GROMACS .gro file of C-alpha atoms in nm:
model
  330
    1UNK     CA    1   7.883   4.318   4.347
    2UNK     CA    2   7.796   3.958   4.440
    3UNK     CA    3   7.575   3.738   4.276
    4UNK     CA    4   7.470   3.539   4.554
    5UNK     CA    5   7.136   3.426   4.558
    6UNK     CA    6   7.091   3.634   4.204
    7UNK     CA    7   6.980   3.441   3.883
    8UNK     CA    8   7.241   3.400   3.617
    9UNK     CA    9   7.138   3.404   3.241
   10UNK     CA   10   7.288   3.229   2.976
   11UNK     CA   11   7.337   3.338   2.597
   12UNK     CA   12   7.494   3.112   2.366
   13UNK     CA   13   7.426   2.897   2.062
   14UNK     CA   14   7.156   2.646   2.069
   15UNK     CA   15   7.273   2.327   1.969
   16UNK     CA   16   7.186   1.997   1.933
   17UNK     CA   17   7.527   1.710   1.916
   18UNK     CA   18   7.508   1.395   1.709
   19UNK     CA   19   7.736   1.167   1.835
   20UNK     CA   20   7.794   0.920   1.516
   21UNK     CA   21   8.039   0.619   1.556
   22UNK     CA   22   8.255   0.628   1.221
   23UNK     CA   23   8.558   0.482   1.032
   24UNK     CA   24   8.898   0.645   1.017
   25UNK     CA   25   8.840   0.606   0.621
   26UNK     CA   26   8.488   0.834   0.664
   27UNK     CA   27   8.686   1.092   0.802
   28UNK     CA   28   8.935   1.100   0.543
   29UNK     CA   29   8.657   1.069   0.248
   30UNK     CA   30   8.514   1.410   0.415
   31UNK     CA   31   8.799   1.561   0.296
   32UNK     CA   32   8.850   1.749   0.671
   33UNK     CA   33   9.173   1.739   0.887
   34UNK     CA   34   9.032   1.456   1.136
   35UNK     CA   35   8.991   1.655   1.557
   36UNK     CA   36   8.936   1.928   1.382
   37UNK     CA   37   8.597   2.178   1.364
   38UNK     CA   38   8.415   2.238   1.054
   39UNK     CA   39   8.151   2.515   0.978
   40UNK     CA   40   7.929   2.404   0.708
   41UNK     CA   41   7.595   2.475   0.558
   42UNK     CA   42   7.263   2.339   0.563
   43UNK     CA   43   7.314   2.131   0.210
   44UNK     CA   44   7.608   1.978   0.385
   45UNK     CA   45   7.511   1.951   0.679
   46UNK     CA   46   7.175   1.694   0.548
   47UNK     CA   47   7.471   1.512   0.300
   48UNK     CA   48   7.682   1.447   0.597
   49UNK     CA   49   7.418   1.281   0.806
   50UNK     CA   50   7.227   1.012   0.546
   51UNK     CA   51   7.653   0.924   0.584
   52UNK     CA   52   7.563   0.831   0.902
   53UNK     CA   53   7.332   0.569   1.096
   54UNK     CA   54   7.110   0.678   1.398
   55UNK     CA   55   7.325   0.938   1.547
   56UNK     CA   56   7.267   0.980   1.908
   57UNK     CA   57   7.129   1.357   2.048
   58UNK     CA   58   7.255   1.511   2.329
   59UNK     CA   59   7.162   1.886   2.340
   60UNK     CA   60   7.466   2.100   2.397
   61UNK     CA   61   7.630   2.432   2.325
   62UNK     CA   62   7.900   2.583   2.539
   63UNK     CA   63   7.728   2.797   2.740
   64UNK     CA   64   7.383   2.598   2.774
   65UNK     CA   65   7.605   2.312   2.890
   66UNK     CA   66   7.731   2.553   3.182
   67UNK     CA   67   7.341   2.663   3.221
   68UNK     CA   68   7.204   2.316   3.218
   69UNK     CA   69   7.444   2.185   3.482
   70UNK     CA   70   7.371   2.483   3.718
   71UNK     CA   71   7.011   2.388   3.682
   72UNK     CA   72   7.041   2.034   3.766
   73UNK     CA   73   7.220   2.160   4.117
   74UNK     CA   74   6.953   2.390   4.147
   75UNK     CA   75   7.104   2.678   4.041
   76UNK     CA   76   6.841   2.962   3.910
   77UNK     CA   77   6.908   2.987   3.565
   78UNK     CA   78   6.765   3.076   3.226
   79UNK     CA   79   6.900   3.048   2.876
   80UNK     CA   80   6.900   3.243   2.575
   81UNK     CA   81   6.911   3.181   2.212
   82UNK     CA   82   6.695   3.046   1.898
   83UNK     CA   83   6.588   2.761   1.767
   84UNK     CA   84   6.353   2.616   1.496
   85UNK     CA   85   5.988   2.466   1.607
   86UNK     CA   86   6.159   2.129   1.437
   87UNK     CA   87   6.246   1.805   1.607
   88UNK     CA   88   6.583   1.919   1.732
   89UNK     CA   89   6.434   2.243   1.866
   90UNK     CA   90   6.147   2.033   2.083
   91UNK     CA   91   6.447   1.792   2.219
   92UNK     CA   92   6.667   2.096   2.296
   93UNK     CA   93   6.349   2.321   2.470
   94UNK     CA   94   6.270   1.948   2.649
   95UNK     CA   95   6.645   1.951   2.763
   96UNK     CA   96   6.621   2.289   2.939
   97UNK     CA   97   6.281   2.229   3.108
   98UNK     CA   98   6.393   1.867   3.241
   99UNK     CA   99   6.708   2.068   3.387
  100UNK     CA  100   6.498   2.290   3.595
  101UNK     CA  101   6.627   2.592   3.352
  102UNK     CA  102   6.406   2.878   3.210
  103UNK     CA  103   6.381   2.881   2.845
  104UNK     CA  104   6.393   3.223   2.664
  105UNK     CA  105   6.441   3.067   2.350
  106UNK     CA  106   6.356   3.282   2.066
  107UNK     CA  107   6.183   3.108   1.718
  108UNK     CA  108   6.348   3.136   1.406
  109UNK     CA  109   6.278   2.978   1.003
  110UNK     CA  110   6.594   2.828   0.994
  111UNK     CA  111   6.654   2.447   1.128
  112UNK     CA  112   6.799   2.447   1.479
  113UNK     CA  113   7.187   2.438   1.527
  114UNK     CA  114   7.372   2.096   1.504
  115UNK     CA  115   7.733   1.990   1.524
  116UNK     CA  116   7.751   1.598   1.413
  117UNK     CA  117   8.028   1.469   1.643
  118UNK     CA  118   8.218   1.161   1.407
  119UNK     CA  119   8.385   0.931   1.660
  120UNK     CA  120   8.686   0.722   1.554
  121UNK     CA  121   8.768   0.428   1.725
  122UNK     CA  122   9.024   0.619   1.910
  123UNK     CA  123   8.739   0.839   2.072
  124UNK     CA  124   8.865   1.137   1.868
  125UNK     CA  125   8.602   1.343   1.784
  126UNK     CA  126   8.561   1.533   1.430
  127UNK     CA  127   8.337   1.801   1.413
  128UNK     CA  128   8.048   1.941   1.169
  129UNK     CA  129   7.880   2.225   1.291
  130UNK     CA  130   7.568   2.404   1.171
  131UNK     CA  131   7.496   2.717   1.378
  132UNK     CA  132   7.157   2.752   1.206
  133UNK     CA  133   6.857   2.964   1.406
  134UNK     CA  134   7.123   3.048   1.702
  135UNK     CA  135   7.332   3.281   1.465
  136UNK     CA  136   7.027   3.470   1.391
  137UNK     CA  137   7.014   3.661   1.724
  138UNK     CA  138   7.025   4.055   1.686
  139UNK     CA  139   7.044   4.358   1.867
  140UNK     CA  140   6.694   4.369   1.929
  141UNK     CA  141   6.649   4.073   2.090
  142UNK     CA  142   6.805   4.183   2.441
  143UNK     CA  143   6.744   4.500   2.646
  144UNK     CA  144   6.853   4.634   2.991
  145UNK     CA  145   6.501   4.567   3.091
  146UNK     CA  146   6.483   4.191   3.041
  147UNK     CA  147   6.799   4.139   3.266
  148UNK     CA  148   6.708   4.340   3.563
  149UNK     CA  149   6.615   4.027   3.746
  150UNK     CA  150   6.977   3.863   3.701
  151UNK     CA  151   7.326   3.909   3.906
  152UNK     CA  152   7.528   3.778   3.576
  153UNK     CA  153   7.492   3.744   3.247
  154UNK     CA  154   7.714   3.439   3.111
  155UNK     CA  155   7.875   3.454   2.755
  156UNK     CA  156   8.000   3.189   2.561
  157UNK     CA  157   8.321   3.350   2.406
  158UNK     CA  158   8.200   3.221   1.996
  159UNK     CA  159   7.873   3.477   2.007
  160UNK     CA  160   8.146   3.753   1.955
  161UNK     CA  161   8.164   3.629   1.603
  162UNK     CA  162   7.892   3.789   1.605
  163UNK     CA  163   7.949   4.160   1.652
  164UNK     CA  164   7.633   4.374   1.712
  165UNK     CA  165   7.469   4.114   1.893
  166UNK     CA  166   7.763   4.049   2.166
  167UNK     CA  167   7.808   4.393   2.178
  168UNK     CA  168   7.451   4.490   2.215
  169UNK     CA  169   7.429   4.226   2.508
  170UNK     CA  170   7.724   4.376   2.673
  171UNK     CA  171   7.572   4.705   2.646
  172UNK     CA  172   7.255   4.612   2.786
  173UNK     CA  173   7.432   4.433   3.108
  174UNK     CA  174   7.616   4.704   3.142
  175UNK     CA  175   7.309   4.909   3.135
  176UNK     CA  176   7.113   4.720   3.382
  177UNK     CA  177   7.355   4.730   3.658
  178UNK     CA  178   7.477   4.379   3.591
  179UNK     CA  179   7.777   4.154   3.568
  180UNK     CA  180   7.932   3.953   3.270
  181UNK     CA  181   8.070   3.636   3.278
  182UNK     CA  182   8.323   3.544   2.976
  183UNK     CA  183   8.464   3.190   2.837
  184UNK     CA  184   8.703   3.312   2.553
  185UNK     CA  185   8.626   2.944   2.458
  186UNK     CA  186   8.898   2.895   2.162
  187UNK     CA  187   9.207   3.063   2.037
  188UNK     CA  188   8.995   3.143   1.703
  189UNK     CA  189   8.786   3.382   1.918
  190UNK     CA  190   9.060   3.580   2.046
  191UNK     CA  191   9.200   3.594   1.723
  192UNK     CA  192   8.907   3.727   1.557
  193UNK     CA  193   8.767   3.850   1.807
  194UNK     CA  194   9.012   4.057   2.024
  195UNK     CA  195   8.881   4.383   1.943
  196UNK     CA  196   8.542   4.344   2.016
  197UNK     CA  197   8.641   4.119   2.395
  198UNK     CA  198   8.895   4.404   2.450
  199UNK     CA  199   8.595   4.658   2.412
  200UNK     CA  200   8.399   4.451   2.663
  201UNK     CA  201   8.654   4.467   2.931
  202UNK     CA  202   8.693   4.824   2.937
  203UNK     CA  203   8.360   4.885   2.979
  204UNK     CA  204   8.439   4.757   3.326
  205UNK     CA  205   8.165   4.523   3.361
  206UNK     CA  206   8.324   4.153   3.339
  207UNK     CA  207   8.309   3.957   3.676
  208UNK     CA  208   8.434   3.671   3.582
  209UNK     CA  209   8.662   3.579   3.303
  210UNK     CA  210   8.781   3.241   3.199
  211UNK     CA  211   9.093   3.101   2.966
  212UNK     CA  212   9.237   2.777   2.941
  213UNK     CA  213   9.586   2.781   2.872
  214UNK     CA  214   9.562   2.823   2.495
  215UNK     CA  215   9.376   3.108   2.516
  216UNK     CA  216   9.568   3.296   2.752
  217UNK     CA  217   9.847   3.254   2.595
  218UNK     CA  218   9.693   3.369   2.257
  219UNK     CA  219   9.582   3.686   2.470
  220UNK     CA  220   9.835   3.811   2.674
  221UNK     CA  221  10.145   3.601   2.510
  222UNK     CA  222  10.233   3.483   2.815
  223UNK     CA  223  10.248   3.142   3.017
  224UNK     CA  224  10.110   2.995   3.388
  225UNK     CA  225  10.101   3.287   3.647
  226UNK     CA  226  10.220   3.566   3.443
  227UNK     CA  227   9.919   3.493   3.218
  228UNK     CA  228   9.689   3.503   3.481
  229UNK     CA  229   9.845   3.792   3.619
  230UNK     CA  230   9.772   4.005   3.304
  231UNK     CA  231   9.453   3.862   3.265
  232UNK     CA  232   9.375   3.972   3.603
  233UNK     CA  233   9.525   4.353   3.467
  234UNK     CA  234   9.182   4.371   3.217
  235UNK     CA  235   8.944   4.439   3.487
  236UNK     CA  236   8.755   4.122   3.556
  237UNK     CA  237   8.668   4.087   3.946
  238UNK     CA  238   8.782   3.748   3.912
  239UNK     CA  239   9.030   3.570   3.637
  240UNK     CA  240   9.047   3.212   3.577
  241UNK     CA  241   9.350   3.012   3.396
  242UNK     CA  242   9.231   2.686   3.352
  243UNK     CA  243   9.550   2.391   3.306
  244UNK     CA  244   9.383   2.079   3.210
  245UNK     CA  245   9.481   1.797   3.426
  246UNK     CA  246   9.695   2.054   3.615
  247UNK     CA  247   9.398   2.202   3.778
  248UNK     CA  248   9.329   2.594   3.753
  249UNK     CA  249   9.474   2.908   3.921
  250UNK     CA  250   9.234   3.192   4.029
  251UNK     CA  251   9.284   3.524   4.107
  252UNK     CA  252   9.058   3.825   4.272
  253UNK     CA  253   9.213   4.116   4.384
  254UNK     CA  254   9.545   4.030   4.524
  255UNK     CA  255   9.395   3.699   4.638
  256UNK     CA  256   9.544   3.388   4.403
  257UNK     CA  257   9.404   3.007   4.472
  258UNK     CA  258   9.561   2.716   4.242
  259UNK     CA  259   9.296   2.424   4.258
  260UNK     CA  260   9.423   2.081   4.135
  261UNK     CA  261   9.228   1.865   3.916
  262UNK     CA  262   9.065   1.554   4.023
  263UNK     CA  263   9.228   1.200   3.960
  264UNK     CA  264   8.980   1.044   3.693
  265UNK     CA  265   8.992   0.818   3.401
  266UNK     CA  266   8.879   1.060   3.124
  267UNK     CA  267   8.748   0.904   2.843
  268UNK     CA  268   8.608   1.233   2.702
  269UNK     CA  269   8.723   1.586   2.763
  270UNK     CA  270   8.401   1.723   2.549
  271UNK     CA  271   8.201   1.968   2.746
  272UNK     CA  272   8.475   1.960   3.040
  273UNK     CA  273   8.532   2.332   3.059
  274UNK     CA  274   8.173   2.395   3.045
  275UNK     CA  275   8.070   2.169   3.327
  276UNK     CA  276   8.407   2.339   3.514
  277UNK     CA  277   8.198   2.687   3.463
  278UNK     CA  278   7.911   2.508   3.620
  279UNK     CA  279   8.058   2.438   3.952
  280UNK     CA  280   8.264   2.781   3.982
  281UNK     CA  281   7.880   2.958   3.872
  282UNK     CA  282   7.740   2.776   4.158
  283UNK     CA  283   7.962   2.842   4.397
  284UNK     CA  284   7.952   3.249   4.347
  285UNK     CA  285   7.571   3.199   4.337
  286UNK     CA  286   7.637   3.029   4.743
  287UNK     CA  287   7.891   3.286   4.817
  288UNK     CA  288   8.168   3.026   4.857
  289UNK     CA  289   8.531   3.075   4.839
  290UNK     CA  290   8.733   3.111   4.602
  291UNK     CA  291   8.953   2.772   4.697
  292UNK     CA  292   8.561   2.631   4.751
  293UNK     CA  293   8.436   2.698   4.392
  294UNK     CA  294   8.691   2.591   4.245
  295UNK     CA  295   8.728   2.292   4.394
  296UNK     CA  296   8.378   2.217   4.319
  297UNK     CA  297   8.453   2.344   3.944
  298UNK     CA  298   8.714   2.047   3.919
  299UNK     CA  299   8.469   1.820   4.077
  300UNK     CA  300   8.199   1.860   3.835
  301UNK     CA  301   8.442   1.862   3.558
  302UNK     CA  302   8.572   1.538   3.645
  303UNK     CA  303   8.243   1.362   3.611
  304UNK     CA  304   8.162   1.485   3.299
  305UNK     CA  305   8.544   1.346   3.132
  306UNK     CA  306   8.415   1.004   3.263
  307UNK     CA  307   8.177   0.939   3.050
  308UNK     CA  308   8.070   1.044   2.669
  309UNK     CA  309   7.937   1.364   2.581
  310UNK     CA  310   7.858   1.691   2.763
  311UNK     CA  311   7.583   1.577   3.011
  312UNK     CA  312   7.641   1.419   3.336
  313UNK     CA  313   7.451   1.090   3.467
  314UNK     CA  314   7.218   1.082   3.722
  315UNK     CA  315   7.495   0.859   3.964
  316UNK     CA  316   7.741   1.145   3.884
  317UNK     CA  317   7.502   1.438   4.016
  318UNK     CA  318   7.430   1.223   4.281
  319UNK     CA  319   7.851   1.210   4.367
  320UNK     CA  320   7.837   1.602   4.345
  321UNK     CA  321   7.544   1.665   4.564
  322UNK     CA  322   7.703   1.394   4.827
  323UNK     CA  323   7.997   1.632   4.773
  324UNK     CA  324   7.797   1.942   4.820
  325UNK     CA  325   7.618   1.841   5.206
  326UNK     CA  326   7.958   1.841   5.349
  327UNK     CA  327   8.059   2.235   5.225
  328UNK     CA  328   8.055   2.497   5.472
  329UNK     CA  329   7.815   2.771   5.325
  330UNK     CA  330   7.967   3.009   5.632
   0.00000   0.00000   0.00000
């Protein structure tokens, strides 16, 4: 079933990032292995910023990054999660609205989701997260009913650390008649998470499903094409391998495309896959190619590595849209 033309929702975790410029000797005094990811509570979470001056916000979130960036190209798009009526919460419902996406963004007690990013001097980024009011979702906040007016629904692999929810969302796309988009997203979701995915796919109603190499080879225990090949064998319509700076092979059917990356100076690969899912969303939503989206995936990817943090700049949309008046819509 396509999804041309269709809205696609979003369901992820709310977030808001601090970027905060620290010392290598702040990392250490955290106690925390420096690039690495750290869940931690609310207590901790208010120590470790007064360690911190004026962090910078950038609203983010794995899939909402996707979301956002389909938005700004004009995508139709909506987003949901939960967040707290508290500062963060009004920049991150702001953030949607300015991007031209739909908010469906549930209220909850608890303070909206953060992850303080602590920069090095190397540009290595430590992270703090605090999931906050987005891990409250529940079974009873989706039903087949709400989705009927969307071609996808698009799944940021971490909600199936939470069980009943991702499994109740699956459920109800499945009900409704419409198609799932996955990210597996990190290695610790298909480690933790394998049976729950694995229950997903066989309910036969994944479109598109996406692995870097990491991933895939956590999944299948293979490498390169045979990876992709029994990715491909779990029942998505279409499989993605995504290789970094090697580009990305892509499979449908019996059809396989390998995409290279483009030639940029990254200076940040944060939020990279995400804008990646953006362009390959947008082009199934203009019934392009496969070659064609994902040659615009590594397009909008690239302009997001140039430059800090997960959201693009205005001169970098403008690249993409330049990009976008030469395509062949057929």
């Amino acid at each position: 079933m396509s999804i041309k033309g269709k809205k696609i929702l979003g369901i992820g975790a709310a977030l808001v990032d601090l970027l905060a410029p620290v010392s290598e000797e702040w990392i250490v005094e955290q106690g925390e292995a420096k690039g690495g990811m750290t869940l931690v509570d609310w207590p901790r979470m208010e120590a470790l910023l007064q360690k911190v001056e004026d962090p910078e916000m950038v609203p983010g979130g794995s899939a909402c990054n996707t979301i956002r960036g389909l938005g700004t190209l004009g995508g139709a798009v909506a987003f949901l999660s939960k967040v707290k009526d508290d500062e963060l919460g009004k920049i991150f419902v702001e953030s949607l609205k300015k991007s031209g996406v739909e908010s469906l963004l549930g209220v909850n007690p608890l303070p909206t989701g953060r992850v303080l990013s602590a920069v090095t001097p190397d540009a290595e980024r430590t992270m703090f997260s605090y999931m906050g009011a987005s891990d409250e979702m529940t079974p009873d906040d989706i039903n087949p009913q709400m989705l009927k007016d969307f071609g996808m629904v698009y799944l940021e692999g971490y909600i199936a650390f939470n069980s009943p929810w991702f499994r109740a969302v699956v459920q109800a796309a499945k009900d409704a008649g419409v198609q799932v988009g996955l990210d597996l997203g990190s290695v610790s979701v298909v480690e933790f998470c394998r049976q729950d995915i694995q229950w997903a796919l066989d309910l036969g109603v994944m479109g598109l499903l996406v692995a870097n190499e990491d991933e895939a080879k956590a999944w299948t225990g293979l490498e390169g094409r045979a990876a992709l090949d029994a990715l491909a064998q779990e029942g998505a319509k279409i499989s993605v391998l995504k290789l970094g700076k090697k580009g990305s092979l892509i499979k449908k059917g019996t059809e396989v495309v390998q995409v290279n990356a483009q030639v940029v100076k990254a200076i940040d690969t944060t939020g990279a896959g995400d804008l990646w899912a953006t362009g390959f969303l947008y082009g199934m939503q203009k019934s392009l190619t496969l070659q064609q989206c994902g040659e615009l995936a590594s397009l909008v990817a690239s302009e997001v590595v140039q430059v800090m943090g997960a959201v693009i700049p205005a001169v970098g949309w403008e690249r993409i849209n330049e990009y976008l008046k030469g395509i062949n819509y057929g």
